[in-house]
JSON list of C-alpha atoms in Angstrom, two decimals:
[
{"chain": "X", "resi": 1, "resn": "MET", "atom": "CA", "xyz": [-11.21, 9.83, -6.31]},
{"chain": "X", "resi": 2, "resn": "ARG", "atom": "CA", "xyz": [-10.46, 6.41, -7.76]},
{"chain": "X", "resi": 3, "resn": "ALA", "atom": "CA", "xyz": [-6.54, 7.46, -7.46]},
{"chain": "X", "resi": 4, "resn": "ILE", "atom": "CA", "xyz": [-7.00, 8.68, -3.86]},
{"chain": "X", "resi": 5, "resn": "ILE", "atom": "CA", "xyz": [-8.76, 5.48, -2.77]},
{"chain": "X", "resi": 6, "resn": "GLY", "atom": "CA", "xyz": [-6.09, 3.33, -4.34]},
{"chain": "X", "resi": 7, "resn": "LEU", "atom": "CA", "xyz": [-3.34, 5.43, -2.54]},
{"chain": "X", "resi": 8, "resn": "ILE", "atom": "CA", "xyz": [-5.02, 4.81, 0.66]},
{"chain": "X", "resi": 9, "resn": "ILE", "atom": "CA", "xyz": [-5.51, 1.22, 0.14]},
{"chain": "X", "resi": 10, "resn": "ALA", "atom": "CA", "xyz": [-1.85, 0.80, -0.92]},
{"chain": "X", "resi": 11, "resn": "ALA", "atom": "CA", "xyz": [-0.59, 2.67, 1.94]},
{"chain": "X", "resi": 12, "resn": "SER", "atom": "CA", "xyz": [-2.81, 0.80, 4.51]},
{"chain": "X", "resi": 13, "resn": "ALA", "atom": "CA", "xyz": [-1.44, -2.56, 2.94]},
{"chain": "X", "resi": 14, "resn": "TYR", "atom": "CA", "xyz": [1.80, -1.89, 4.77]},
{"chain": "X", "resi": 15, "resn": "ALA", "atom": "CA", "xyz": [0.13, -2.40, 8.05]},
{"chain": "X", "resi": 16, "resn": "PHE", "atom": "CA", "xyz": [-0.05, -6.08, 7.31]},
{"chain": "X", "resi": 17, "resn": "ALA", "atom": "CA", "xyz": [3.49, -6.55, 5.74]},
{"chain": "X", "resi": 18, "resn": "PRO", "atom": "CA", "xyz": [5.55, -9.17, 7.79]},
{"chain": "X", "resi": 19, "resn": "ALA", "atom": "CA", "xyz": [7.53, -7.50, 10.52]},
{"chain": "X", "resi": 20, "resn": "ALA", "atom": "CA", "xyz": [11.45, -7.89, 10.48]},
{"chain": "X", "resi": 21, "resn": "LYS", "atom": "CA", "xyz": [12.64, -10.85, 12.78]},
{"chain": "X", "resi": 22, "resn": "SER", "atom": "CA", "xyz": [14.13, -9.93, 15.92]},
{"chain": "X", "resi": 23, "resn": "SER", "atom": "CA", "xyz": [16.31, -12.23, 18.17]},
{"chain": "X", "resi": 24, "resn": "THR", "atom": "CA", "xyz": [15.32, -10.27, 21.52]},
{"chain": "X", "resi": 25, "resn": "GLN", "atom": "CA", "xyz": [12.43, -11.81, 23.62]},
{"chain": "X", "resi": 26, "resn": "SER", "atom": "CA", "xyz": [10.77, -9.77, 26.27]},
{"chain": "X", "resi": 27, "resn": "ALA", "atom": "CA", "xyz": [8.68, -10.73, 29.26]},
{"chain": "X", "resi": 28, "resn": "LEU", "atom": "CA", "xyz": [5.56, -9.96, 27.33]},
{"chain": "X", "resi": 29, "resn": "ASN", "atom": "CA", "xyz": [6.32, -12.70, 24.67]},
{"chain": "X", "resi": 30, "resn": "ALA", "atom": "CA", "xyz": [6.88, -15.23, 27.52]},
{"chain": "X", "resi": 31, "resn": "LEU", "atom": "CA", "xyz": [3.27, -15.31, 28.14]},
{"chain": "X", "resi": 32, "resn": "ALA", "atom": "CA", "xyz": [1.04, -17.45, 26.21]},
{"chain": "X", "resi": 33, "resn": "ALA", "atom": "CA", "xyz": [-1.49, -15.60, 23.98]},
{"chain": "X", "resi": 34, "resn": "LYS", "atom": "CA", "xyz": [-4.63, -16.29, 26.02]},
{"chain": "X", "resi": 35, "resn": "ASP", "atom": "CA", "xyz": [-2.81, -14.73, 29.22]},
{"chain": "X", "resi": 36, "resn": "GLN", "atom": "CA", "xyz": [-1.94, -11.38, 27.56]},
{"chain": "X", "resi": 37, "resn": "GLN", "atom": "CA", "xyz": [-3.62, -8.08, 28.07]},
{"chain": "X", "resi": 38, "resn": "GLY", "atom": "CA", "xyz": [-6.91, -8.01, 26.36]},
{"chain": "X", "resi": 39, "resn": "ALA", "atom": "CA", "xyz": [-8.16, -11.58, 27.19]},
{"chain": "X", "resi": 40, "resn": "ILE", "atom": "CA", "xyz": [-10.91, -10.01, 29.08]},
{"chain": "X", "resi": 41, "resn": "PRO", "atom": "CA", "xyz": [-14.51, -11.07, 30.01]},
{"chain": "X", "resi": 42, "resn": "PRO", "atom": "CA", "xyz": [-16.93, -11.79, 28.34]},
{"chain": "X", "resi": 43, "resn": "LEU", "atom": "CA", "xyz": [-15.06, -13.43, 25.38]},
{"chain": "X", "resi": 44, "resn": "GLY", "atom": "CA", "xyz": [-11.54, -13.78, 26.85]},
{"chain": "X", "resi": 45, "resn": "PHE", "atom": "CA", "xyz": [-9.00, -14.83, 24.16]},
{"chain": "X", "resi": 46, "resn": "PHE", "atom": "CA", "xyz": [-10.94, -14.86, 21.16]},
{"chain": "X", "resi": 47, "resn": "ASP", "atom": "CA", "xyz": [-9.41, -16.20, 17.98]},
{"chain": "X", "resi": 48, "resn": "PRO", "atom": "CA", "xyz": [-11.87, -18.52, 16.21]},
{"chain": "X", "resi": 49, "resn": "LEU", "atom": "CA", "xyz": [-10.01, -18.74, 13.02]},
{"chain": "X", "resi": 50, "resn": "GLY", "atom": "CA", "xyz": [-6.63, -19.81, 15.01]},
{"chain": "X", "resi": 51, "resn": "LEU", "atom": "CA", "xyz": [-4.82, -16.74, 13.14]},
{"chain": "X", "resi": 52, "resn": "VAL", "atom": "CA", "xyz": [-2.36, -16.77, 15.98]},
{"chain": "X", "resi": 53, "resn": "LYS", "atom": "CA", "xyz": [-1.51, -20.42, 15.63]},
{"chain": "X", "resi": 54, "resn": "ASN", "atom": "CA", "xyz": [-1.53, -20.35, 11.68]},
{"chain": "X", "resi": 55, "resn": "GLY", "atom": "CA", "xyz": [-0.40, -16.89, 10.74]},
{"chain": "X", "resi": 56, "resn": "PRO", "atom": "CA", "xyz": [2.04, -15.97, 8.19]},
{"chain": "X", "resi": 57, "resn": "TYR", "atom": "CA", "xyz": [4.41, -14.08, 10.41]},
{"chain": "X", "resi": 58, "resn": "GLY", "atom": "CA", "xyz": [6.49, -17.08, 11.80]},
{"chain": "X", "resi": 59, "resn": "SER", "atom": "CA", "xyz": [6.02, -18.30, 15.33]},
{"chain": "X", "resi": 60, "resn": "GLU", "atom": "CA", "xyz": [2.72, -18.18, 17.34]},
{"chain": "X", "resi": 61, "resn": "GLU", "atom": "CA", "xyz": [4.69, -15.26, 19.38]},
{"chain": "X", "resi": 62, "resn": "ASP", "atom": "CA", "xyz": [5.27, -13.48, 16.28]},
{"chain": "X", "resi": 63, "resn": "ASN", "atom": "CA", "xyz": [1.83, -13.70, 14.96]},
{"chain": "X", "resi": 64, "resn": "PHE", "atom": "CA", "xyz": [0.35, -12.69, 18.08]},
{"chain": "X", "resi": 65, "resn": "LYS", "atom": "CA", "xyz": [2.68, -9.55, 18.34]},
{"chain": "X", "resi": 66, "resn": "ARG", "atom": "CA", "xyz": [1.95, -8.56, 14.98]},
{"chain": "X", "resi": 67, "resn": "TYR", "atom": "CA", "xyz": [-2.02, -9.06, 15.18]},
{"chain": "X", "resi": 68, "resn": "ARG", "atom": "CA", "xyz": [-1.76, -7.29, 18.60]},
{"chain": "X", "resi": 69, "resn": "SER", "atom": "CA", "xyz": [0.31, -4.22, 17.09]},
{"chain": "X", "resi": 70, "resn": "VAL", "atom": "CA", "xyz": [-2.39, -4.03, 14.33]},
{"chain": "X", "resi": 71, "resn": "GLU", "atom": "CA", "xyz": [-5.30, -4.13, 16.50]},
{"chain": "X", "resi": 72, "resn": "ILE", "atom": "CA", "xyz": [-3.80, -1.33, 18.96]},
{"chain": "X", "resi": 73, "resn": "LYS", "atom": "CA", "xyz": [-3.07, 0.75, 15.68]},
{"chain": "X", "resi": 74, "resn": "HIS", "atom": "CA", "xyz": [-6.62, 0.44, 14.21]},
{"chain": "X", "resi": 75, "resn": "GLY", "atom": "CA", "xyz": [-8.01, 0.93, 17.98]},
{"chain": "X", "resi": 76, "resn": "ARG", "atom": "CA", "xyz": [-6.19, 4.12, 18.38]},
{"chain": "X", "resi": 77, "resn": "ILE", "atom": "CA", "xyz": [-7.12, 5.65, 14.76]},
{"chain": "X", "resi": 78, "resn": "ALA", "atom": "CA", "xyz": [-10.86, 4.57, 15.33]},
{"chain": "X", "resi": 79, "resn": "MET", "atom": "CA", "xyz": [-10.94, 6.40, 18.67]},
{"chain": "X", "resi": 80, "resn": "ALA", "atom": "CA", "xyz": [-9.55, 9.46, 17.03]},
{"chain": "X", "resi": 81, "resn": "ALA", "atom": "CA", "xyz": [-11.99, 8.93, 14.17]},
{"chain": "X", "resi": 82, "resn": "VAL", "atom": "CA", "xyz": [-15.08, 8.44, 16.35]},
{"chain": "X", "resi": 83, "resn": "THR", "atom": "CA", "xyz": [-13.89, 11.76, 18.51]},
{"chain": "X", "resi": 84, "resn": "GLY", "atom": "CA", "xyz": [-13.42, 13.58, 15.28]},
{"chain": "X", "resi": 85, "resn": "MET", "atom": "CA", "xyz": [-16.98, 12.78, 13.94]},
{"chain": "X", "resi": 86, "resn": "LEU", "atom": "CA", "xyz": [-18.44, 14.18, 17.24]},
{"chain": "X", "resi": 87, "resn": "VAL", "atom": "CA", "xyz": [-16.44, 17.06, 17.45]},
{"chain": "X", "resi": 88, "resn": "GLN", "atom": "CA", "xyz": [-16.93, 17.68, 13.59]},
{"chain": "X", "resi": 89, "resn": "GLN", "atom": "CA", "xyz": [-20.37, 17.57, 13.90]},
{"chain": "X", "resi": 90, "resn": "ASN", "atom": "CA", "xyz": [-20.53, 20.78, 16.29]},
{"chain": "X", "resi": 91, "resn": "ALA", "atom": "CA", "xyz": [-17.49, 22.75, 15.61]},
{"chain": "X", "resi": 92, "resn": "HIS", "atom": "CA", "xyz": [-14.71, 23.41, 12.84]},
{"chain": "X", "resi": 93, "resn": "PHE", "atom": "CA", "xyz": [-11.41, 24.65, 12.93]},
{"chain": "X", "resi": 94, "resn": "ASP", "atom": "CA", "xyz": [-11.16, 28.48, 11.69]},
{"chain": "X", "resi": 95, "resn": "GLY", "atom": "CA", "xyz": [-8.94, 29.01, 8.56]},
{"chain": "X", "resi": 96, "resn": "PHE", "atom": "CA", "xyz": [-8.30, 27.28, 5.18]},
{"chain": "X", "resi": 97, "resn": "CYS", "atom": "CA", "xyz": [-7.86, 23.73, 4.25]},
{"chain": "X", "resi": 98, "resn": "SER", "atom": "CA", "xyz": [-6.78, 24.91, 0.78]},
{"chain": "X", "resi": 99, "resn": "PRO", "atom": "CA", "xyz": [-6.11, 28.71, 0.35]},
{"chain": "X", "resi": 100, "resn": "SER", "atom": "CA", "xyz": [-5.61, 28.21, -3.37]},
{"chain": "X", "resi": 101, "resn": "MET", "atom": "CA", "xyz": [-9.12, 26.76, -3.92]},
{"chain": "X", "resi": 102, "resn": "ASP", "atom": "CA", "xyz": [-10.69, 28.90, -1.22]},
{"chain": "X", "resi": 103, "resn": "LEU", "atom": "CA", "xyz": [-11.83, 26.02, 0.66]},
{"chain": "X", "resi": 104, "resn": "LYS", "atom": "CA", "xyz": [-12.21, 26.49, 4.31]},
{"chain": "X", "resi": 105, "resn": "PHE", "atom": "CA", "xyz": [-12.30, 23.75, 7.08]},
{"chain": "X", "resi": 106, "resn": "ALA", "atom": "CA", "xyz": [-16.03, 24.76, 7.62]},
{"chain": "X", "resi": 107, "resn": "ASP", "atom": "CA", "xyz": [-16.95, 24.14, 4.00]},
{"chain": "X", "resi": 108, "resn": "ILE", "atom": "CA", "xyz": [-15.89, 20.34, 4.50]},
{"chain": "X", "resi": 109, "resn": "PRO", "atom": "CA", "xyz": [-18.71, 18.20, 5.55]},
{"chain": "X", "resi": 110, "resn": "ASN", "atom": "CA", "xyz": [-18.86, 15.63, 8.40]},
{"chain": "X", "resi": 111, "resn": "GLY", "atom": "CA", "xyz": [-18.75, 11.82, 7.71]},
{"chain": "X", "resi": 112, "resn": "LEU", "atom": "CA", "xyz": [-17.97, 10.32, 4.47]},
{"chain": "X", "resi": 113, "resn": "GLY", "atom": "CA", "xyz": [-18.61, 13.37, 2.39]},
{"chain": "X", "resi": 114, "resn": "ALA", "atom": "CA", "xyz": [-14.97, 14.80, 3.46]},
{"chain": "X", "resi": 115, "resn": "LEU", "atom": "CA", "xyz": [-13.47, 12.18, 1.25]},
{"chain": "X", "resi": 116, "resn": "SER", "atom": "CA", "xyz": [-14.48, 13.84, -1.90]},
{"chain": "X", "resi": 117, "resn": "ALA", "atom": "CA", "xyz": [-14.49, 17.43, -0.41]},
{"chain": "X", "resi": 118, "resn": "VAL", "atom": "CA", "xyz": [-10.72, 17.28, 0.57]},
{"chain": "X", "resi": 119, "resn": "PRO", "atom": "CA", "xyz": [-8.67, 18.10, -2.50]},
{"chain": "X", "resi": 120, "resn": "ALA", "atom": "CA", "xyz": [-5.96, 15.42, -3.84]},
{"chain": "X", "resi": 121, "resn": "ALA", "atom": "CA", "xyz": [-3.26, 17.39, -2.70]},
{"chain": "X", "resi": 122, "resn": "GLY", "atom": "CA", "xyz": [-4.63, 17.29, 0.81]},
{"chain": "X", "resi": 123, "resn": "TRP", "atom": "CA", "xyz": [-4.79, 13.44, 0.72]},
{"chain": "X", "resi": 124, "resn": "CYS", "atom": "CA", "xyz": [-1.52, 13.20, -0.61]},
{"chain": "X", "resi": 125, "resn": "GLN", "atom": "CA", "xyz": [-0.03, 15.22, 2.31]},
{"chain": "X", "resi": 126, "resn": "MET", "atom": "CA", "xyz": [-1.74, 12.96, 4.60]},
{"chain": "X", "resi": 127, "resn": "ILE", "atom": "CA", "xyz": [-0.66, 9.70, 3.22]},
{"chain": "X", "resi": 128, "resn": "ILE", "atom": "CA", "xyz": [2.97, 10.80, 2.87]},
{"chain": "X", "resi": 129, "resn": "THR", "atom": "CA", "xyz": [2.82, 11.92, 6.60]},
{"chain": "X", "resi": 130, "resn": "ILE", "atom": "CA", "xyz": [1.28, 8.59, 7.71]},
{"chain": "X", "resi": 131, "resn": "GLY", "atom": "CA", "xyz": [3.53, 6.51, 5.41]},
{"chain": "X", "resi": 132, "resn": "LEU", "atom": "CA", "xyz": [6.63, 8.46, 6.81]},
{"chain": "X", "resi": 133, "resn": "HIS", "atom": "CA", "xyz": [5.53, 7.78, 10.39]},
{"chain": "X", "resi": 134, "resn": "GLU", "atom": "CA", "xyz": [4.95, 3.97, 9.55]},
{"chain": "X", "resi": 135, "resn": "VAL", "atom": "CA", "xyz": [8.59, 3.80, 8.21]},
{"chain": "X", "resi": 136, "resn": "LEU", "atom": "CA", "xyz": [10.58, 5.92, 10.84]},
{"chain": "X", "resi": 137, "resn": "VAL", "atom": "CA", "xyz": [8.48, 5.49, 14.09]},
{"chain": "X", "resi": 138, "resn": "ARG", "atom": "CA", "xyz": [9.13, 2.07, 15.56]},
{"chain": "X", "resi": 139, "resn": "GLU", "atom": "CA", "xyz": [7.59, 0.08, 18.46]},
{"chain": "X", "resi": 140, "resn": "ARG", "atom": "CA", "xyz": [10.27, -1.13, 21.26]},
{"chain": "X", "resi": 141, "resn": "ASP", "atom": "CA", "xyz": [10.77, -4.54, 20.62]},
{"chain": "X", "resi": 142, "resn": "GLY", "atom": "CA", "xyz": [8.50, -7.03, 22.21]},
{"chain": "X", "resi": 143, "resn": "ARG", "atom": "CA", "xyz": [5.86, -4.37, 23.26]},
{"chain": "X", "resi": 144, "resn": "PRO", "atom": "CA", "xyz": [3.02, -4.04, 20.68]},
{"chain": "X", "resi": 145, "resn": "GLY", "atom": "CA", "xyz": [1.70, -0.13, 20.50]},
{"chain": "X", "resi": 146, "resn": "ASP", "atom": "CA", "xyz": [4.65, 1.01, 22.85]},
{"chain": "X", "resi": 147, "resn": "PHE", "atom": "CA", "xyz": [6.87, 3.52, 21.16]},
{"chain": "X", "resi": 148, "resn": "GLY", "atom": "CA", "xyz": [8.43, 4.55, 24.53]},
{"chain": "X", "resi": 149, "resn": "THR", "atom": "CA", "xyz": [6.40, 7.70, 25.28]},
{"chain": "X", "resi": 150, "resn": "GLY", "atom": "CA", "xyz": [4.30, 6.51, 27.91]},
{"chain": "X", "resi": 151, "resn": "TYR", "atom": "CA", "xyz": [0.82, 7.57, 28.77]},
{"chain": "X", "resi": 152, "resn": "LEU", "atom": "CA", "xyz": [0.72, 11.41, 28.44]},
{"chain": "X", "resi": 153, "resn": "GLY", "atom": "CA", "xyz": [4.43, 11.36, 29.28]},
{"chain": "X", "resi": 154, "resn": "MET", "atom": "CA", "xyz": [3.85, 9.23, 32.31]},
{"chain": "X", "resi": 155, "resn": "LYS", "atom": "CA", "xyz": [6.17, 5.99, 32.13]},
{"chain": "X", "resi": 156, "resn": "MET", "atom": "CA", "xyz": [4.48, 2.60, 32.95]},
{"chain": "X", "resi": 157, "resn": "ASP", "atom": "CA", "xyz": [6.96, 0.13, 32.46]},
{"chain": "X", "resi": 158, "resn": "ASP", "atom": "CA", "xyz": [6.62, -1.99, 35.85]},
{"chain": "X", "resi": 159, "resn": "GLN", "atom": "CA", "xyz": [3.75, -4.28, 34.82]},
{"chain": "X", "resi": 160, "resn": "SER", "atom": "CA", "xyz": [1.91, -3.01, 37.95]},
{"chain": "X", "resi": 161, "resn": "ALA", "atom": "CA", "xyz": [-1.85, -3.48, 38.24]},
{"chain": "X", "resi": 162, "resn": "ASP", "atom": "CA", "xyz": [-2.19, 0.08, 36.92]},
{"chain": "X", "resi": 163, "resn": "GLN", "atom": "CA", "xyz": [-0.57, -0.59, 33.92]},
{"chain": "X", "resi": 164, "resn": "ILE", "atom": "CA", "xyz": [-2.17, -3.65, 32.90]},
{"chain": "X", "resi": 165, "resn": "ARG", "atom": "CA", "xyz": [-5.63, -2.05, 33.80]},
{"chain": "X", "resi": 166, "resn": "ALA", "atom": "CA", "xyz": [-4.66, 0.68, 31.58]},
{"chain": "X", "resi": 167, "resn": "LEU", "atom": "CA", "xyz": [-3.60, -1.32, 28.59]},
{"chain": "X", "resi": 168, "resn": "ASN", "atom": "CA", "xyz": [-6.94, -3.53, 28.83]},
{"chain": "X", "resi": 169, "resn": "VAL", "atom": "CA", "xyz": [-8.87, -0.23, 29.03]},
{"chain": "X", "resi": 170, "resn": "GLU", "atom": "CA", "xyz": [-7.17, 1.22, 25.73]},
{"chain": "X", "resi": 171, "resn": "LEU", "atom": "CA", "xyz": [-7.76, -2.33, 24.05]},
{"chain": "X", "resi": 172, "resn": "SER", "atom": "CA", "xyz": [-11.37, -2.33, 25.27]},
{"chain": "X", "resi": 173, "resn": "ASN", "atom": "CA", "xyz": [-12.12, 1.42, 23.85]},
{"chain": "X", "resi": 174, "resn": "GLY", "atom": "CA", "xyz": [-10.06, 0.76, 20.77]},
{"chain": "X", "resi": 175, "resn": "ARG", "atom": "CA", "xyz": [-12.30, -2.33, 19.95]},
{"chain": "X", "resi": 176, "resn": "LEU", "atom": "CA", "xyz": [-15.53, -0.61, 20.92]},
{"chain": "X", "resi": 177, "resn": "ALA", "atom": "CA", "xyz": [-14.29, 2.60, 18.65]},
{"chain": "X", "resi": 178, "resn": "MET", "atom": "CA", "xyz": [-13.75, 0.21, 15.66]},
{"chain": "X", "resi": 179, "resn": "LEU", "atom": "CA", "xyz": [-17.28, -0.97, 15.96]},
{"chain": "X", "resi": 180, "resn": "GLY", "atom": "CA", "xyz": [-18.56, 2.54, 16.56]},
{"chain": "X", "resi": 181, "resn": "ILE", "atom": "CA", "xyz": [-16.95, 4.07, 13.47]},
{"chain": "X", "resi": 182, "resn": "LEU", "atom": "CA", "xyz": [-18.12, 1.41, 11.43]},
{"chain": "X", "resi": 183, "resn": "GLY", "atom": "CA", "xyz": [-21.62, 1.99, 12.77]},
{"chain": "X", "resi": 184, "resn": "MET", "atom": "CA", "xyz": [-21.25, 5.55, 12.15]},
{"chain": "X", "resi": 185, "resn": "PHE", "atom": "CA", "xyz": [-20.32, 4.87, 8.25]},
{"chain": "X", "resi": 186, "resn": "ALA", "atom": "CA", "xyz": [-23.05, 2.32, 8.05]},
{"chain": "X", "resi": 187, "resn": "SER", "atom": "CA", "xyz": [-25.82, 4.74, 9.40]},
{"chain": "X", "resi": 188, "resn": "GLU", "atom": "CA", "xyz": [-24.66, 7.46, 7.11]},
{"chain": "X", "resi": 189, "resn": "ASN", "atom": "CA", "xyz": [-24.77, 5.15, 4.01]},
{"chain": "X", "resi": 190, "resn": "ILE", "atom": "CA", "xyz": [-28.53, 4.20, 5.09]},
{"chain": "X", "resi": 191, "resn": "HIS", "atom": "CA", "xyz": [-29.87, 7.41, 6.14]},
{"chain": "X", "resi": 192, "resn": "GLY", "atom": "CA", "xyz": [-27.67, 9.78, 4.06]},
{"chain": "X", "resi": 193, "resn": "THR", "atom": "CA", "xyz": [-26.62, 12.28, 6.67]},
{"chain": "X", "resi": 194, "resn": "PRO", "atom": "CA", "xyz": [-23.95, 11.61, 9.40]},
{"chain": "X", "resi": 195, "resn": "LEU", "atom": "CA", "xyz": [-24.85, 10.95, 12.90]},
{"chain": "X", "resi": 196, "resn": "PHE", "atom": "CA", "xyz": [-28.33, 10.49, 12.05]},
{"chain": "X", "resi": 197, "resn": "GLU", "atom": "CA", "xyz": [-29.39, 9.18, 15.39]},
{"chain": "X", "resi": 198, "resn": "VAL", "atom": "CA", "xyz": [-27.98, 12.32, 17.05]},
{"chain": "X", "resi": 199, "resn": "THR", "atom": "CA", "xyz": [-29.19, 14.87, 14.64]},
{"chain": "X", "resi": 200, "resn": "GLN", "atom": "CA", "xyz": [-32.91, 13.59, 14.84]},
{"chain": "X", "resi": 201, "resn": "SER", "atom": "CA", "xyz": [-33.09, 13.26, 18.48]}
]
């Protein structure tokens, strides 16, 4: 179990490695950080530690771009995690997680219990897949979180009001999901069961 946790930590450290320098500048980078998407009420631009100004990735623009990329990535992962916790509470995939161990998806518990129930080979497969994605799939230059696929296949490159609203909605939902999944894990640690508030109501 310690080896699995060590591999997960090592793989996640890649998210904080300094990004390669690029000479190309975009219209998004020309805006001050306080005027970027995500600086919305009630907090507006929130950087009490001055990480954008004093961060390790170079200029203020480079720092902002890196932190925004990481925020979007973690928000997307957290949204998937919250959805997965809620779905798995009520349904499981048919079939086997590990045929050689006779381990079905239905046998894997919801929540933090899944960390020890999934075999080490399964964790290795997930870590390798995520690592390959991190290395091979790149954002379009100057656009944090933009991999050129649009929104459900629909391109939105015009900086229209609809696009800006969609970007703000994604950031807000990602921030809420990060708090939500941490709250779910904290509740499980306190009560000993996943989604205690839902299952006890």
